Amino acid sequence: MSEPEPVIESYAFACMMCGHGWEQTYEIHHHVDSKGRPFVTYHTDGERVPSPLTRPTCLNCGEHVVRIMRAGQVRSVESVRQRSRRT
């Protein structure tokens, strides 16, 4: 039996400690272990990475107090911030 195609999902993150925001897209691979239990692995840029949902780490300061949001949230906040700077 072949593995199903990976699912592509994107998340937005905001660090509650330093204010850094970023977005990341993941390939989520669904597997079944030798005992028939399902599990997933996350991959970015071809590398296996920890699940972003269990203990996300800020790329800027390394803290773990990170809010996870749907994709597009960081871009929308940045555009509002840029418009307010121009006025």
PDB file of N, CA and C in Angstrom:
ATOM      1  N   MET A   1       0.838  -1.169   0.000  1.00  0.00           N
ATOM      2  CA  MET A   1       0.000   0.000   0.000  1.00  0.00           C
ATOM      3  C   MET A   1       0.898   1.253   0.000  1.00  0.00           C
ATOM      4  N   SER A   2       0.573   2.208  -0.854  1.00  0.00           N
ATOM      5  CA  SER A   2       1.412   3.404  -0.947  1.00  0.00           C
ATOM      6  C   SER A   2       0.961   4.471   0.045  1.00  0.00           C
ATOM      7  N   GLU A   3       1.901   5.343   0.373  1.00  0.00           N
ATOM      8  CA  GLU A   3       1.616   6.463   1.274  1.00  0.00           C
ATOM      9  C   GLU A   3       0.771   7.494   0.536  1.00  0.00           C
ATOM     10  N   PRO A   4      -0.166   8.139   1.230  1.00  0.00           N
ATOM     11  CA  PRO A   4      -0.935   9.206   0.581  1.00  0.00           C
ATOM     12  C   PRO A   4      -0.043  10.406   0.284  1.00  0.00           C
ATOM     13  N   GLU A   5      -0.478  11.219  -0.670  1.00  0.00           N
ATOM     14  CA  GLU A   5       0.246  12.443  -0.993  1.00  0.00           C
ATOM     15  C   GLU A   5       0.307  13.347   0.239  1.00  0.00           C
ATOM     16  N   PRO A   6       1.404  14.088   0.406  1.00  0.00           N
ATOM     17  CA  PRO A   6       1.477  15.001   1.552  1.00  0.00           C
ATOM     18  C   PRO A   6       0.448  16.121   1.433  1.00  0.00           C
ATOM     19  N   VAL A   7       0.031  16.625   2.564  1.00  0.00           N
ATOM     20  CA  VAL A   7      -0.890  17.758   2.638  1.00  0.00           C
ATOM     21  C   VAL A   7      -0.033  19.002   2.842  1.00  0.00           C
ATOM     22  N   ILE A   8      -0.359  20.063   2.139  1.00  0.00           N
ATOM     23  CA  ILE A   8       0.378  21.319   2.281  1.00  0.00           C
ATOM     24  C   ILE A   8      -0.451  22.262   3.143  1.00  0.00           C
ATOM     25  N   GLU A   9       0.145  22.746   4.232  1.00  0.00           N
ATOM     26  CA  GLU A   9      -0.530  23.704   5.108  1.00  0.00           C
ATOM     27  C   GLU A   9       0.435  24.811   5.489  1.00  0.00           C
ATOM     28  N   SER A  10      -0.099  26.012   5.610  1.00  0.00           N
ATOM     29  CA  SER A  10       0.702  27.166   6.022  1.00  0.00           C
ATOM     30  C   SER A  10       0.134  27.726   7.309  1.00  0.00           C
ATOM     31  N   TYR A  11       1.017  28.226   8.150  1.00  0.00           N
ATOM     32  CA  TYR A  11       0.645  28.827   9.419  1.00  0.00           C
ATOM     33  C   TYR A  11       1.354  30.160   9.568  1.00  0.00           C
ATOM     34  N   ALA A  12       0.747  31.072  10.304  1.00  0.00           N
ATOM     35  CA  ALA A  12       1.376  32.333  10.676  1.00  0.00           C
ATOM     36  C   ALA A  12       1.706  32.239  12.162  1.00  0.00           C
ATOM     37  N   PHE A  13       2.827  32.835  12.556  1.00  0.00           N
ATOM     38  CA  PHE A  13       3.284  32.795  13.938  1.00  0.00           C
ATOM     39  C   PHE A  13       3.609  34.204  14.408  1.00  0.00           C
ATOM     40  N   ALA A  14       3.344  34.472  15.670  1.00  0.00           N
ATOM     41  CA  ALA A  14       3.721  35.754  16.280  1.00  0.00           C
ATOM     42  C   ALA A  14       4.272  35.467  17.667  1.00  0.00           C
ATOM     43  N   CYS A  15       5.478  35.946  17.910  1.00  0.00           N
ATOM     44  CA  CYS A  15       6.111  35.758  19.215  1.00  0.00           C
ATOM     45  C   CYS A  15       5.533  36.768  20.197  1.00  0.00           C
ATOM     46  N   MET A  16       5.077  36.297  21.314  1.00  0.00           N
ATOM     47  CA  MET A  16       4.505  37.164  22.334  1.00  0.00           C
ATOM     48  C   MET A  16       5.589  37.810  23.197  1.00  0.00           C
ATOM     49  N   MET A  17       6.839  37.377  23.026  1.00  0.00           N
ATOM     50  CA  MET A  17       7.932  37.949  23.805  1.00  0.00           C
ATOM     51  C   MET A  17       8.591  39.122  23.073  1.00  0.00           C
ATOM     52  N   CYS A  18       8.943  38.931  21.793  1.00  0.00           N
ATOM     53  CA  CYS A  18       9.678  39.975  21.069  1.00  0.00           C
ATOM     54  C   CYS A  18       8.872  40.636  19.954  1.00  0.00           C
ATOM     55  N   GLY A  19       7.693  40.075  19.629  1.00  0.00           N
ATOM     56  CA  GLY A  19       6.851  40.672  18.595  1.00  0.00           C
ATOM     57  C   GLY A  19       7.163  40.239  17.179  1.00  0.00           C
ATOM     58  N   HIS A  20       8.146  39.371  16.997  1.00  0.00           N
ATOM     59  CA  HIS A  20       8.505  38.905  15.651  1.00  0.00           C
ATOM     60  C   HIS A  20       7.365  38.085  15.058  1.00  0.00           C
ATOM     61  N   GLY A  21       7.070  38.290  13.780  1.00  0.00           N
ATOM     62  CA  GLY A  21       6.048  37.519  13.089  1.00  0.00           C
ATOM     63  C   GLY A  21       6.615  36.874  11.842  1.00  0.00           C
ATOM     64  N   TRP A  22       6.140  35.688  11.507  1.00  0.00           N
ATOM     65  CA  TRP A  22       6.589  34.995  10.302  1.00  0.00           C
ATOM     66  C   TRP A  22       5.536  33.987   9.883  1.00  0.00           C
ATOM     67  N   GLU A  23       5.671  33.511   8.649  1.00  0.00           N
ATOM     68  CA  GLU A  23       4.798  32.468   8.127  1.00  0.00           C
ATOM     69  C   GLU A  23       5.655  31.332   7.595  1.00  0.00           C
ATOM     70  N   GLN A  24       5.112  30.128   7.662  1.00  0.00           N
ATOM     71  CA  GLN A  24       5.844  28.958   7.190  1.00  0.00           C
ATOM     72  C   GLN A  24       4.868  27.979   6.569  1.00  0.00           C
ATOM     73  N   THR A  25       5.275  27.370   5.470  1.00  0.00           N
ATOM     74  CA  THR A  25       4.491  26.338   4.805  1.00  0.00           C
ATOM     75  C   THR A  25       5.122  24.992   5.103  1.00  0.00           C
ATOM     76  N   TYR A  26       4.280  24.009   5.373  1.00  0.00           N
ATOM     77  CA  TYR A  26       4.740  22.665   5.726  1.00  0.00           C
ATOM     78  C   TYR A  26       4.123  21.638   4.792  1.00  0.00           C
ATOM     79  N   GLU A  27       4.899  20.603   4.475  1.00  0.00           N
ATOM     80  CA  GLU A  27       4.372  19.393   3.865  1.00  0.00           C
ATOM     81  C   GLU A  27       4.102  18.442   5.020  1.00  0.00           C
ATOM     82  N   ILE A  28       2.883  17.984   5.132  1.00  0.00           N
ATOM     83  CA  ILE A  28       2.520  17.078   6.225  1.00  0.00           C
ATOM     84  C   ILE A  28       2.328  15.688   5.627  1.00  0.00           C
ATOM     85  N   HIS A  29       3.176  14.752   6.062  1.00  0.00           N
ATOM     86  CA  HIS A  29       3.152  13.382   5.554  1.00  0.00           C
ATOM     87  C   HIS A  29       2.439  12.495   6.571  1.00  0.00           C
ATOM     88  N   HIS A  30       1.425  11.783   6.103  1.00  0.00           N
ATOM     89  CA  HIS A  30       0.671  10.864   6.960  1.00  0.00           C
ATOM     90  C   HIS A  30       1.240   9.463   6.801  1.00  0.00           C
ATOM     91  N   HIS A  31       1.485   8.794   7.930  1.00  0.00           N
ATOM     92  CA  HIS A  31       2.079   7.461   7.948  1.00  0.00           C
ATOM     93  C   HIS A  31       1.272   6.558   8.889  1.00  0.00           C
ATOM     94  N   VAL A  32       1.590   5.271   8.830  1.00  0.00           N
ATOM     95  CA  VAL A  32       1.044   4.291   9.766  1.00  0.00           C
ATOM     96  C   VAL A  32       2.223   3.477  10.273  1.00  0.00           C
ATOM     97  N   ASP A  33       2.352   3.363  11.617  1.00  0.00           N
ATOM     98  CA  ASP A  33       3.487   2.611  12.157  1.00  0.00           C
ATOM     99  C   ASP A  33       3.232   1.104  12.068  1.00  0.00           C
ATOM    100  N   SER A  34       4.184   0.315  12.533  1.00  0.00           N
ATOM    101  CA  SER A  34       4.110  -1.147  12.414  1.00  0.00           C
ATOM    102  C   SER A  34       2.945  -1.758  13.186  1.00  0.00           C
ATOM    103  N   LYS A  35       2.388  -1.001  14.145  1.00  0.00           N
ATOM    104  CA  LYS A  35       1.240  -1.492  14.913  1.00  0.00           C
ATOM    105  C   LYS A  35      -0.081  -0.947  14.381  1.00  0.00           C
ATOM    106  N   GLY A  36      -0.019  -0.255  13.237  1.00  0.00           N
ATOM    107  CA  GLY A  36      -1.238   0.256  12.619  1.00  0.00           C
ATOM    108  C   GLY A  36      -1.694   1.602  13.134  1.00  0.00           C
ATOM    109  N   ARG A  37      -0.863   2.273  13.928  1.00  0.00           N
ATOM    110  CA  ARG A  37      -1.236   3.580  14.476  1.00  0.00           C
ATOM    111  C   ARG A  37      -0.802   4.694  13.530  1.00  0.00           C
ATOM    112  N   PRO A  38      -1.707   5.633  13.252  1.00  0.00           N
ATOM    113  CA  PRO A  38      -1.341   6.732  12.363  1.00  0.00           C
ATOM    114  C   PRO A  38      -0.451   7.756  13.070  1.00  0.00           C
ATOM    115  N   PHE A  39       0.441   8.374  12.311  1.00  0.00           N
ATOM    116  CA  PHE A  39       1.242   9.495  12.810  1.00  0.00           C
ATOM    117  C   PHE A  39       1.603  10.378  11.620  1.00  0.00           C
ATOM    118  N   VAL A  40       2.003  11.597  11.916  1.00  0.00           N
ATOM    119  CA  VAL A  40       2.361  12.533  10.852  1.00  0.00           C
ATOM    120  C   VAL A  40       3.779  13.051  11.078  1.00  0.00           C
ATOM    121  N   THR A  41       4.421  13.444   9.988  1.00  0.00           N
ATOM    122  CA  THR A  41       5.703  14.133  10.050  1.00  0.00           C
ATOM    123  C   THR A  41       5.570  15.428   9.266  1.00  0.00           C
ATOM    124  N   TYR A  42       6.288  16.432   9.716  1.00  0.00           N
ATOM    125  CA  TYR A  42       6.264  17.751   9.084  1.00  0.00           C
ATOM    126  C   TYR A  42       7.590  17.990   8.383  1.00  0.00           C
ATOM    127  N   HIS A  43       7.516  18.622   7.194  1.00  0.00           N
ATOM    128  CA  HIS A  43       8.717  18.891   6.409  1.00  0.00           C
ATOM    129  C   HIS A  43       8.649  20.312   5.847  1.00  0.00           C
ATOM    130  N   THR A  44       9.777  21.004   5.856  1.00  0.00           N
ATOM    131  CA  THR A  44       9.922  22.291   5.179  1.00  0.00           C
ATOM    132  C   THR A  44      11.232  22.253   4.399  1.00  0.00           C
ATOM    133  N   ASP A  45      11.175  22.744   3.193  1.00  0.00           N
ATOM    134  CA  ASP A  45      12.357  22.778   2.321  1.00  0.00           C
ATOM    135  C   ASP A  45      13.043  21.418   2.247  1.00  0.00           C
ATOM    136  N   GLY A  46      12.244  20.341   2.229  1.00  0.00           N
ATOM    137  CA  GLY A  46      12.787  18.999   2.109  1.00  0.00           C
ATOM    138  C   GLY A  46      13.354  18.416   3.387  1.00  0.00           C
ATOM    139  N   GLU A  47      13.353  19.161   4.472  1.00  0.00           N
ATOM    140  CA  GLU A  47      13.894  18.702   5.753  1.00  0.00           C
ATOM    141  C   GLU A  47      12.760  18.353   6.713  1.00  0.00           C
ATOM    142  N   ARG A  48      12.919  17.260   7.457  1.00  0.00           N
ATOM    143  CA  ARG A  48      11.947  16.936   8.495  1.00  0.00           C
ATOM    144  C   ARG A  48      12.149  17.888   9.667  1.00  0.00           C
ATOM    145  N   VAL A  49      11.049  18.453  10.169  1.00  0.00           N
ATOM    146  CA  VAL A  49      11.097  19.418  11.265  1.00  0.00           C
ATOM    147  C   VAL A  49      10.091  19.010  12.335  1.00  0.00           C
ATOM    148  N   PRO A  50      10.245  19.514  13.554  1.00  0.00           N
ATOM    149  CA  PRO A  50       9.249  19.223  14.595  1.00  0.00           C
ATOM    150  C   PRO A  50       7.894  19.828  14.210  1.00  0.00           C
ATOM    151  N   SER A  51       6.847  19.270  14.750  1.00  0.00           N
ATOM    152  CA  SER A  51       5.522  19.829  14.518  1.00  0.00           C
ATOM    153  C   SER A  51       5.483  21.267  15.015  1.00  0.00           C
ATOM    154  N   PRO A  52       4.980  22.181  14.207  1.00  0.00           N
ATOM    155  CA  PRO A  52       4.880  23.570  14.654  1.00  0.00           C
ATOM    156  C   PRO A  52       3.778  23.762  15.684  1.00  0.00           C
ATOM    157  N   LEU A  53       2.967  22.757  15.875  1.00  0.00           N
ATOM    158  CA  LEU A  53       1.820  22.881  16.776  1.00  0.00           C
ATOM    159  C   LEU A  53       2.134  22.453  18.205  1.00  0.00           C
ATOM    160  N   THR A  54       3.244  21.763  18.426  1.00  0.00           N
ATOM    161  CA  THR A  54       3.523  21.253  19.771  1.00  0.00           C
ATOM    162  C   THR A  54       4.307  22.238  20.631  1.00  0.00           C
ATOM    163  N   ARG A  55       5.379  22.804  20.101  1.00  0.00           N
ATOM    164  CA  ARG A  55       6.179  23.760  20.874  1.00  0.00           C
ATOM    165  C   ARG A  55       6.912  24.686  19.910  1.00  0.00           C
ATOM    166  N   PRO A  56       6.181  25.602  19.294  1.00  0.00           N
ATOM    167  CA  PRO A  56       6.835  26.484  18.326  1.00  0.00           C
ATOM    168  C   PRO A  56       7.900  27.343  18.987  1.00  0.00           C
ATOM    169  N   THR A  57       8.942  27.641  18.227  1.00  0.00           N
ATOM    170  CA  THR A  57      10.062  28.435  18.712  1.00  0.00           C
ATOM    171  C   THR A  57      10.195  29.684  17.849  1.00  0.00           C
ATOM    172  N   CYS A  58      10.330  30.831  18.482  1.00  0.00           N
ATOM    173  CA  CYS A  58      10.519  32.084  17.756  1.00  0.00           C
ATOM    174  C   CYS A  58      11.841  32.044  17.001  1.00  0.00           C
ATOM    175  N   LEU A  59      11.790  32.386  15.724  1.00  0.00           N
ATOM    176  CA  LEU A  59      12.998  32.414  14.900  1.00  0.00           C
ATOM    177  C   LEU A  59      13.912  33.571  15.267  1.00  0.00           C
ATOM    178  N   ASN A  60      13.382  34.560  15.971  1.00  0.00           N
ATOM    179  CA  ASN A  60      14.149  35.751  16.325  1.00  0.00           C
ATOM    180  C   ASN A  60      14.815  35.629  17.699  1.00  0.00           C
ATOM    181  N   CYS A  61      14.024  35.263  18.722  1.00  0.00           N
ATOM    182  CA  CYS A  61      14.568  35.276  20.088  1.00  0.00           C
ATOM    183  C   CYS A  61      14.670  33.892  20.736  1.00  0.00           C
ATOM    184  N   GLY A  62      14.108  32.859  20.097  1.00  0.00           N
ATOM    185  CA  GLY A  62      14.216  31.502  20.629  1.00  0.00           C
ATOM    186  C   GLY A  62      13.204  31.151  21.705  1.00  0.00           C
ATOM    187  N   GLU A  63      12.332  32.084  22.065  1.00  0.00           N
ATOM    188  CA  GLU A  63      11.309  31.809  23.085  1.00  0.00           C
ATOM    189  C   GLU A  63      10.216  30.906  22.520  1.00  0.00           C
ATOM    190  N   HIS A  64       9.399  30.357  23.414  1.00  0.00           N
ATOM    191  CA  HIS A  64       8.346  29.433  23.012  1.00  0.00           C
ATOM    192  C   HIS A  64       6.944  29.976  23.270  1.00  0.00           C
ATOM    193  N   VAL A  65       6.834  31.251  23.587  1.00  0.00           N
ATOM    194  CA  VAL A  65       5.526  31.864  23.794  1.00  0.00           C
ATOM    195  C   VAL A  65       5.106  32.434  22.440  1.00  0.00           C
ATOM    196  N   VAL A  66       4.568  31.542  21.602  1.00  0.00           N
ATOM    197  CA  VAL A  66       4.278  31.875  20.214  1.00  0.00           C
ATOM    198  C   VAL A  66       2.811  31.613  19.923  1.00  0.00           C
ATOM    199  N   ARG A  67       2.166  32.590  19.325  1.00  0.00           N
ATOM    200  CA  ARG A  67       0.773  32.432  18.909  1.00  0.00           C
ATOM    201  C   ARG A  67       0.763  31.887  17.488  1.00  0.00           C
ATOM    202  N   ILE A  68      -0.088  30.892  17.234  1.00  0.00           N
ATOM    203  CA  ILE A  68      -0.227  30.288  15.915  1.00  0.00           C
ATOM    204  C   ILE A  68      -1.559  30.731  15.339  1.00  0.00           C
ATOM    205  N   MET A  69      -1.524  31.195  14.080  1.00  0.00           N
ATOM    206  CA  MET A  69      -2.729  31.708  13.414  1.00  0.00           C
ATOM    207  C   MET A  69      -2.814  31.127  12.012  1.00  0.00           C
ATOM    208  N   ARG A  70      -3.927  31.374  11.363  1.00  0.00           N
ATOM    209  CA  ARG A  70      -4.043  30.922   9.984  1.00  0.00           C
ATOM    210  C   ARG A  70      -3.110  31.757   9.113  1.00  0.00           C
ATOM    211  N   ALA A  71      -2.705  31.184   8.003  1.00  0.00           N
ATOM    212  CA  ALA A  71      -1.783  31.874   7.092  1.00  0.00           C
ATOM    213  C   ALA A  71      -2.393  33.184   6.625  1.00  0.00           C
ATOM    214  N   GLY A  72      -1.530  34.166   6.387  1.00  0.00           N
ATOM    215  CA  GLY A  72      -1.961  35.473   5.915  1.00  0.00           C
ATOM    216  C   GLY A  72      -2.071  36.510   7.004  1.00  0.00           C
ATOM    217  N   GLN A  73      -2.069  36.107   8.243  1.00  0.00           N
ATOM    218  CA  GLN A  73      -2.232  37.045   9.353  1.00  0.00           C
ATOM    219  C   GLN A  73      -1.030  37.965   9.509  1.00  0.00           C
ATOM    220  N   VAL A  74       0.164  37.464   9.336  1.00  0.00           N
ATOM    221  CA  VAL A  74       1.363  38.297   9.490  1.00  0.00           C
ATOM    222  C   VAL A  74       1.391  39.345   8.391  1.00  0.00           C
ATOM    223  N   ARG A  75       1.114  38.942   7.158  1.00  0.00           N
ATOM    224  CA  ARG A  75       1.117  39.893   6.043  1.00  0.00           C
ATOM    225  C   ARG A  75       0.086  40.984   6.246  1.00  0.00           C
ATOM    226  N   SER A  76      -1.113  40.636   6.736  1.00  0.00           N
ATOM    227  CA  SER A  76      -2.157  41.654   6.908  1.00  0.00           C
ATOM    228  C   SER A  76      -1.777  42.644   8.001  1.00  0.00           C
ATOM    229  N   VAL A  77      -1.149  42.187   9.085  1.00  0.00           N
ATOM    230  CA  VAL A  77      -0.718  43.092  10.150  1.00  0.00           C
ATOM    231  C   VAL A  77       0.407  43.990   9.647  1.00  0.00           C
ATOM    232  N   GLU A  78       1.352  43.428   8.894  1.00  0.00           N
ATOM    233  CA  GLU A  78       2.455  44.218   8.353  1.00  0.00           C
ATOM    234  C   GLU A  78       1.948  45.309   7.418  1.00  0.00           C
ATOM    235  N   SER A  79       0.947  45.011   6.583  1.00  0.00           N
ATOM    236  CA  SER A  79       0.442  46.022   5.660  1.00  0.00           C
ATOM    237  C   SER A  79      -0.264  47.146   6.410  1.00  0.00           C
ATOM    238  N   VAL A  80      -0.981  46.841   7.475  1.00  0.00           N
ATOM    239  CA  VAL A  80      -1.628  47.868   8.299  1.00  0.00           C
ATOM    240  C   VAL A  80      -0.559  48.728   8.964  1.00  0.00           C
ATOM    241  N   ARG A  81       0.486  48.083   9.472  1.00  0.00           N
ATOM    242  CA  ARG A  81       1.570  48.803  10.141  1.00  0.00           C
ATOM    243  C   ARG A  81       2.271  49.753   9.161  1.00  0.00           C
ATOM    244  N   GLN A  82       2.514  49.311   7.935  1.00  0.00           N
ATOM    245  CA  GLN A  82       3.162  50.149   6.939  1.00  0.00           C
ATOM    246  C   GLN A  82       2.285  51.343   6.540  1.00  0.00           C
ATOM    247  N   ARG A  83       0.972  51.110   6.392  1.00  0.00           N
ATOM    248  CA  ARG A  83       0.062  52.211   6.042  1.00  0.00           C
ATOM    249  C   ARG A  83       0.011  53.245   7.148  1.00  0.00           C
ATOM    250  N   SER A  84       0.039  52.812   8.409  1.00  0.00           N
ATOM    251  CA  SER A  84      -0.040  53.759   9.522  1.00  0.00           C
ATOM    252  C   SER A  84       1.252  54.565   9.638  1.00  0.00           C
ATOM    253  N   ARG A  85       2.371  54.029   9.215  1.00  0.00           N
ATOM    254  CA  ARG A  85       3.645  54.773   9.251  1.00  0.00           C
ATOM    255  C   ARG A  85       3.660  55.900   8.214  1.00  0.00           C
ATOM    256  N   ARG A  86       2.954  55.697   7.094  1.00  0.00           N
ATOM    257  CA  ARG A  86       2.945  56.692   6.016  1.00  0.00           C
ATOM    258  C   ARG A  86       2.086  57.896   6.350  1.00  0.00           C
ATOM    259  N   THR A  87       1.140  57.733   7.255  1.00  0.00           N
ATOM    260  CA  THR A  87       0.232  58.848   7.569  1.00  0.00           C
ATOM    261  C   THR A  87       0.701  59.654   8.748  1.00  0.00           C
TER     262      THR A  87
END
